Coordinates of C-alpha atoms in Angstrom, one line a residue:
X16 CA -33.7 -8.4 -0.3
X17 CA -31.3 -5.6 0.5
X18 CA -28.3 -5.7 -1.6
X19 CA -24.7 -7.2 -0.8
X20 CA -22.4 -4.2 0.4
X21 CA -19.8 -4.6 -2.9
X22 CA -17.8 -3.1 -5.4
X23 CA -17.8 -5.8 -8.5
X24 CA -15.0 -5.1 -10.9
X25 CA -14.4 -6.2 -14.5
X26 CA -11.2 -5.2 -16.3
X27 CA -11.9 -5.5 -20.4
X28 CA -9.5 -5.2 -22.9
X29 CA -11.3 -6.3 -26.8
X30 CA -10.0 -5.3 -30.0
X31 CA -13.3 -6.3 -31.6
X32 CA -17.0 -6.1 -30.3
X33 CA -17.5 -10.2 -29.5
X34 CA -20.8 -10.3 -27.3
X35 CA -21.1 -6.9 -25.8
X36 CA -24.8 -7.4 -25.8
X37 CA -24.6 -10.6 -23.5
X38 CA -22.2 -8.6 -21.3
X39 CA -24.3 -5.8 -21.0
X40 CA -27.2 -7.6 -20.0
X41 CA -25.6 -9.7 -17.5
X42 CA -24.0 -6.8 -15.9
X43 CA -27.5 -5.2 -15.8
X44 CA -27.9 -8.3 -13.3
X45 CA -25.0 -7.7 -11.7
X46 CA -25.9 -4.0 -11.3
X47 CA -29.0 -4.8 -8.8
X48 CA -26.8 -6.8 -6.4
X49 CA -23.4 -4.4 -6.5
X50 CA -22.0 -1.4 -8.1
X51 CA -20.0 -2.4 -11.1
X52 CA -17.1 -1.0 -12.4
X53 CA -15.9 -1.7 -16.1
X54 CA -12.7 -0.5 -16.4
X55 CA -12.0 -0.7 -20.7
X56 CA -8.6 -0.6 -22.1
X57 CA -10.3 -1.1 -25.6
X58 CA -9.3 1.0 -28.7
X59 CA -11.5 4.1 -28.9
X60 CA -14.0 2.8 -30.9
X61 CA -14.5 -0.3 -29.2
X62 CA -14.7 2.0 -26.2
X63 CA -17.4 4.0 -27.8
X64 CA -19.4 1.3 -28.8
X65 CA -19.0 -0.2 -25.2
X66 CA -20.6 2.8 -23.0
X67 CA -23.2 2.8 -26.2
X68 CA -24.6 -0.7 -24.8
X69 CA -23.6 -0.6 -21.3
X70 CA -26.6 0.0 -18.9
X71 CA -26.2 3.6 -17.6
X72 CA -26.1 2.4 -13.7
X73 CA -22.6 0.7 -14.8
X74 CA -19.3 2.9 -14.5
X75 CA -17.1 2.5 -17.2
X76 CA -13.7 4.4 -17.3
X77 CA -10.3 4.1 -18.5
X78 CA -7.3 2.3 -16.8
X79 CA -5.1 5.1 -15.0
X80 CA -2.6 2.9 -13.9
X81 CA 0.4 2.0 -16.2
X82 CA 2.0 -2.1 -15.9
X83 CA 2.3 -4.1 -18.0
X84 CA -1.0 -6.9 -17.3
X85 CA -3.2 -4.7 -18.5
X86 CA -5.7 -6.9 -16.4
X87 CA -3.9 -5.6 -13.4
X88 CA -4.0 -2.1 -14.9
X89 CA -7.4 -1.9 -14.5
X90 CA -7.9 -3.9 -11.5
X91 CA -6.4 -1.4 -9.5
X92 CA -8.1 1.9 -11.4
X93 CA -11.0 -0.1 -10.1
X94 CA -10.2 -0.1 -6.8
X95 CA -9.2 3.4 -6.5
X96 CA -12.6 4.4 -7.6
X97 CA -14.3 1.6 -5.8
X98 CA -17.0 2.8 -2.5
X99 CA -17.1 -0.5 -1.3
X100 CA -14.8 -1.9 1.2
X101 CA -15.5 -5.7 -0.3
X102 CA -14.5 -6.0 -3.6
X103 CA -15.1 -8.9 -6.2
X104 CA -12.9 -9.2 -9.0
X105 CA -13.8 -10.9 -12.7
X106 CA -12.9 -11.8 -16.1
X107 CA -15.3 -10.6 -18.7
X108 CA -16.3 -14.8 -19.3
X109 CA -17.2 -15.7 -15.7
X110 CA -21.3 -15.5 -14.9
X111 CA -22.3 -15.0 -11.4
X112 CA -25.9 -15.7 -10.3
X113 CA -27.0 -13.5 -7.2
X114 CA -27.2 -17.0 -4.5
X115 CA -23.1 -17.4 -4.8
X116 CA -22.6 -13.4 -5.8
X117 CA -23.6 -13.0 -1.8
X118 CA -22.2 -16.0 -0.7
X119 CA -18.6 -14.9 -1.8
X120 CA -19.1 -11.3 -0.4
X121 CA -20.2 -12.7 3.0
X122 CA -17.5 -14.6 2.9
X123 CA -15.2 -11.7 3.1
X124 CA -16.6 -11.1 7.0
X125 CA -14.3 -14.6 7.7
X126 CA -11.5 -13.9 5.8
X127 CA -9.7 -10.9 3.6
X128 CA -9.8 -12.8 0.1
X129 CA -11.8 -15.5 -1.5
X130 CA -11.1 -17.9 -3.8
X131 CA -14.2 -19.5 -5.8
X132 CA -14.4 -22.5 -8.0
X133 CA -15.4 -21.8 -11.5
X134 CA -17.0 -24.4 -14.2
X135 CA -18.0 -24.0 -17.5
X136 CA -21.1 -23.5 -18.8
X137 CA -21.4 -25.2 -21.8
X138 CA -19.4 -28.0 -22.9
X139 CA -17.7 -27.9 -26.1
X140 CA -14.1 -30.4 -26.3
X141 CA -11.9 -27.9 -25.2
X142 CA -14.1 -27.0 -22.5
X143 CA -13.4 -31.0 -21.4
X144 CA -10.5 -30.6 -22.2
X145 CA -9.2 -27.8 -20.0
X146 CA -11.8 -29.0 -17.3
X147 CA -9.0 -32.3 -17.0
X148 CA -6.9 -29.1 -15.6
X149 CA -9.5 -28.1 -13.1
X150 CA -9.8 -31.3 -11.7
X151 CA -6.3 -32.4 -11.3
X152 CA -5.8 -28.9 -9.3
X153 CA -8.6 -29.8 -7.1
X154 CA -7.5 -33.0 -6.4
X155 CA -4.3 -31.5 -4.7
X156 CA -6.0 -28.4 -3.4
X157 CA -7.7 -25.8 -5.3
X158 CA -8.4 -24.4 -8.5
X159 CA -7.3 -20.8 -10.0
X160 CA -10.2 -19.1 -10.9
X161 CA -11.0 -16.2 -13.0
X162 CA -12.8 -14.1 -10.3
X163 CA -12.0 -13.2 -6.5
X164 CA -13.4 -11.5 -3.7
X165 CA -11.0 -9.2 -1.3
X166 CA -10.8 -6.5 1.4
X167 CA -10.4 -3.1 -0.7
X168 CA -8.4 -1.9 2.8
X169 CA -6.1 -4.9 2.4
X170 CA -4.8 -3.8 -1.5
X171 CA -4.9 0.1 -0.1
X172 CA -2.5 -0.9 2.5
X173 CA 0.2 -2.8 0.1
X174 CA -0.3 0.0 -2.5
X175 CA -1.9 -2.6 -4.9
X176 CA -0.1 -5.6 -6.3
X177 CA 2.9 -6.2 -8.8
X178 CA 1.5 -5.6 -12.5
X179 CA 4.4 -6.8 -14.0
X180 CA 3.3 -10.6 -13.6
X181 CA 1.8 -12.7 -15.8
X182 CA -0.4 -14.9 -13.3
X183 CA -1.6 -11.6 -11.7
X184 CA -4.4 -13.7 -9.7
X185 CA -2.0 -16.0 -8.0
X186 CA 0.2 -12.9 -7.5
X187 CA -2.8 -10.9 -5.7
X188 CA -3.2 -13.9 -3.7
X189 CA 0.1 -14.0 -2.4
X190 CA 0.1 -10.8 -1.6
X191 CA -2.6 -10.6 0.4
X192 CA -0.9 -14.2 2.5
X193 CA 2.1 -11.6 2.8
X194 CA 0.4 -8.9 4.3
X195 CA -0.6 -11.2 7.0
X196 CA -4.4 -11.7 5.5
X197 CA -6.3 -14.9 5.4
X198 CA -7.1 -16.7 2.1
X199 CA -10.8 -18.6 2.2
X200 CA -11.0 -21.4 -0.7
X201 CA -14.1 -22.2 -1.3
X202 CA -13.9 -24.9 -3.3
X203 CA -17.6 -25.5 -2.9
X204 CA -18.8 -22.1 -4.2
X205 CA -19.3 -22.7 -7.9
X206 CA -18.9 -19.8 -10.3
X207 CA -20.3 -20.4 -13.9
X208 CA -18.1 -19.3 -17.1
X209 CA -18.6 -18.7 -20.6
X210 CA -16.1 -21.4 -22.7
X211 CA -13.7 -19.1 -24.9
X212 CA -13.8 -19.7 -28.7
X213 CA -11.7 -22.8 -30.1
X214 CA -9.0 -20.1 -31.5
X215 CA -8.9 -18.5 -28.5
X216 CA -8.4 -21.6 -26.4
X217 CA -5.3 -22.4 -28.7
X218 CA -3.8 -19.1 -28.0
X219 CA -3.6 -19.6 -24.2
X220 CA -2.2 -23.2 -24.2
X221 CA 2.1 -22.3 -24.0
X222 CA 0.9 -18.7 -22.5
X223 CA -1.0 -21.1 -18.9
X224 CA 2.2 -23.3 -18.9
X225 CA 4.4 -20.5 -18.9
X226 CA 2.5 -19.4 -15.4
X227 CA 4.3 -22.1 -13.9
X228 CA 7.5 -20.4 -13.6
X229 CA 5.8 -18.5 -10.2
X230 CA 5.4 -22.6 -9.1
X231 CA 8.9 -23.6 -9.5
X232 CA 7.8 -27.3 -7.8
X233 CA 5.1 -27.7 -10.2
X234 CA 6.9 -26.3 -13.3
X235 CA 10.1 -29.0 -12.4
X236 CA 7.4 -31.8 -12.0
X237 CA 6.0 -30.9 -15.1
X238 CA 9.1 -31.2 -17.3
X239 CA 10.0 -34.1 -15.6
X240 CA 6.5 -35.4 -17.3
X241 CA 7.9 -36.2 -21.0
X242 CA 11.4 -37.8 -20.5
X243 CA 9.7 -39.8 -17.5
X244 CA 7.3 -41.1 -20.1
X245 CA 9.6 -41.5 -23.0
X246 CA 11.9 -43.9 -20.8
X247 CA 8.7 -45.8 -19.4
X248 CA 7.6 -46.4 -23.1
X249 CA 11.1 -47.5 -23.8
X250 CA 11.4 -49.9 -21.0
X251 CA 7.7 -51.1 -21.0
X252 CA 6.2 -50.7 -24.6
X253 CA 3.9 -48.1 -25.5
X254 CA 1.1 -50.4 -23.4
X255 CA 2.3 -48.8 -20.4
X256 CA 0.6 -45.5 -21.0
X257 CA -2.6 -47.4 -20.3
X258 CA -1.9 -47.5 -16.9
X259 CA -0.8 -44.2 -16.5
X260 CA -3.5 -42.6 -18.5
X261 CA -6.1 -44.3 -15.7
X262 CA -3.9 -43.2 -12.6
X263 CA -4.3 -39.7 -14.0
X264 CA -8.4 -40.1 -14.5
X265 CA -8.5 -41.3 -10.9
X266 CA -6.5 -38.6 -9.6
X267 CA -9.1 -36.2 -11.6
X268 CA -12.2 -38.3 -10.7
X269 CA -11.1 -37.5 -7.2
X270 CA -11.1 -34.0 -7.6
X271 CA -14.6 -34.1 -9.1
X272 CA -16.0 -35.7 -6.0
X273 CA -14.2 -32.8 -4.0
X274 CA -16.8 -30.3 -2.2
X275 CA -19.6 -31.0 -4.6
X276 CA -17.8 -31.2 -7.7
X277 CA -20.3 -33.7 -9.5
X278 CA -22.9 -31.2 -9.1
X279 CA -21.2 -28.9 -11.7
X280 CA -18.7 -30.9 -13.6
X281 CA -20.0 -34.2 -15.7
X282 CA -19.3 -37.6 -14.9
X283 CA -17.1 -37.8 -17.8
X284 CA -15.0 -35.0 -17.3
X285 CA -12.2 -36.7 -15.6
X286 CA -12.0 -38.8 -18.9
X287 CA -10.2 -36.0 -20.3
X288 CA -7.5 -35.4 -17.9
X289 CA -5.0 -37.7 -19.6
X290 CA -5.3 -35.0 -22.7
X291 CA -4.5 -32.1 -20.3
X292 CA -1.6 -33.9 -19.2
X293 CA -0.3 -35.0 -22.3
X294 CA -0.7 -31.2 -23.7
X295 CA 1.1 -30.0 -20.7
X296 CA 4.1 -32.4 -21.5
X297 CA 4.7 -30.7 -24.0
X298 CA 3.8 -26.9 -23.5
X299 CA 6.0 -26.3 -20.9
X300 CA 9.0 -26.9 -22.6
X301 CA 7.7 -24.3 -25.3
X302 CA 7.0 -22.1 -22.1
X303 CA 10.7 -23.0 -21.3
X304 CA 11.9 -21.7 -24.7
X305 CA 10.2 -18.6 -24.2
X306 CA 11.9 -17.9 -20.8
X307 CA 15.3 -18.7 -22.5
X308 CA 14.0 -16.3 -25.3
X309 CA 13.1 -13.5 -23.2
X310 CA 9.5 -14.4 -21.6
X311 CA 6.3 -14.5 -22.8
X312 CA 4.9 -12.4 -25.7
X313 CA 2.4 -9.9 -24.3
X314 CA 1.0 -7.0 -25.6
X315 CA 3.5 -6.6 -28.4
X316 CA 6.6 -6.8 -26.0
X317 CA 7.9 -10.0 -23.7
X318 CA 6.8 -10.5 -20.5
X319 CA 9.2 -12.7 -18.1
X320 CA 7.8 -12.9 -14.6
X321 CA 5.1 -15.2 -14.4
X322 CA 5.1 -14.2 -10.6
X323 CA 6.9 -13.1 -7.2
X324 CA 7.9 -15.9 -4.5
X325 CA 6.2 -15.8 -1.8
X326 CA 9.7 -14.9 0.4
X327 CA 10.0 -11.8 -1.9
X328 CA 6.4 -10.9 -1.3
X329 CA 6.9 -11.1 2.4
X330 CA 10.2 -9.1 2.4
X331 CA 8.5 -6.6 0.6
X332 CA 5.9 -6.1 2.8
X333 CA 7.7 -6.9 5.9
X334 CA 6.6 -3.7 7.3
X335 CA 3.1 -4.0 6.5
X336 CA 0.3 -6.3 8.4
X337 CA -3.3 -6.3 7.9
X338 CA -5.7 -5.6 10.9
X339 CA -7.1 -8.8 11.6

């Protein structure tokens, strides 16, 4: 079978060596269907280490651009380096398998970027729990992944994308709708992912609410979450949540059954949607305090834009339009 026409791209950033051996064999996978670029912004020895295991087929270079998301940082060194006009983009956790690999890069022949559905893997609680997440988005649309495919000709013509953001894959998409170019969501194109480690998962919880400021709908709904439920508890009794809780497992049971959903996610899974919700309740007014404070802590400074609107993005590049 004659390989997919693509450029796979996987910015990496470790401080510490955790799984470079099932990296490095996956990407020797990856390898056979695409040319893979591994752009590392690891210290030195980490780096070392990294082109030690790395199968020799696999570029791996230093970021050349300077923003502050280091994921975008290398993102776009990628691109500059990549030979492939279709480009698929990844987190270091996310697992294609070679069906779906060339499913998404066909897809690119319909549209000028694609956005994928990813599930875990494995199923440890917070995997459940953060899968609640996954299905409430579907249920109202789609999911934000950790990988997408785009036109390489579509980033060369906007000069890249805004690395100053914290939600740099919503902000690439964006960008791409400003240019004039046409999102695909395939919601039915599963993308498997490695669950991150319980310490890690803890980390992200205020930094994924704090994403929300480049939603501003989304972000006011959300902090209207707590006080709504504080004043149906007063007026109802705490039996009220009850209720709620199962209007929020249907919502996410719907989203399951979106597309294929129950192929991938269990038939418990929208069990733990209530959780998400009641975590969010509360995270986003930290995220809150950390806007009042300055913005996110990232990469020992503070990061404040969690994105660009989509009427900046389009004022920006009111001069630029895709070829169709």
């Amino acid at each position: 079978m004659t390989p997919p026409a693509a450029t796979y791209i996987l910015p990496l950033r470790w401080t510490e060596d955790c799984g470079i051996e099932a990296l490095a064999a996956y990407l020797g996978e990856v390898v056979q269907w695409a040319e893979v670029i591994v752009v590392d912004g690891s210290p030195d020895e980490v780096f070392a280490r990294h082109a030690a295991a790395l199968p020799g087929s696999v570029r791996h270079l230093r970021p050349r651009h300077s923003c502050r998301n280091g994921k975008v940082a290398g993102v776009l060194t990628g691109l500059a380096e990549a030979s492939c006009e279709r480009v698929v983009i990844a987190d270091d956790d996310v697992r294609y398998a070679e069906r779906g690999f060339r499913r998404l890069v066909d897809l690119l022949d319909e549209g000028h970027v694609v956005r994928p559905q990813n599930h875990f893997l494995s199923w440890p609680w917070h995997a459940r729990w953060d899968t609640g997440r996954t299905l409430l988005n579907r249920a109202f649309g789609s999911d934000f992944p950790g990988t997408l495919a785009v036109r390489r000709s579509v980033m060369d013509a906007s000069g890249g994308y805004d690395g100053d953001v914290l939600f740099e894959n919503l902000e690439l998409l964006r960008t791409v709708r400003a240019l004039g170019g046409t999102e695909i969501r395939a919601d039915d194109l599963f993308v498997g992912r490695i669950p991150p480690e319980t310490g890690h998962f803890g980390r992200q919880r205020v930094r994924q609410a704090y994403d929300d400021f480049a939603q501003p709908l989304r972000l006011l709904l959300e902090l209207s979450l707590l006080p709504a439920l504080i004043l149906l508890v007063r007026r109802f009794g705490a039996g009220a949540c009850l209720p709620a809780a199962a209007v929020v497992v249907g919502v996410a049971e719907r989203g399951r059954r979106r597309r294929g959903g129950r192929a991938v996610f269990p038939p418990t899974a929208a069990l733990w949607a209530p959780a998400w919700v009641a975590e969010r309740m509360l995270t986003v007014w930290a995220a809150l305090g950390m806007r009042l404070a300055g913005g996110v802590p990232y990469a020992g400074s503070r990061l404040p834009n969690a994105g660009n609107s989509p009427r900046a993005l389009r004022r920006k590049y009111a001069h630029v339009r895709v070829v169709p």
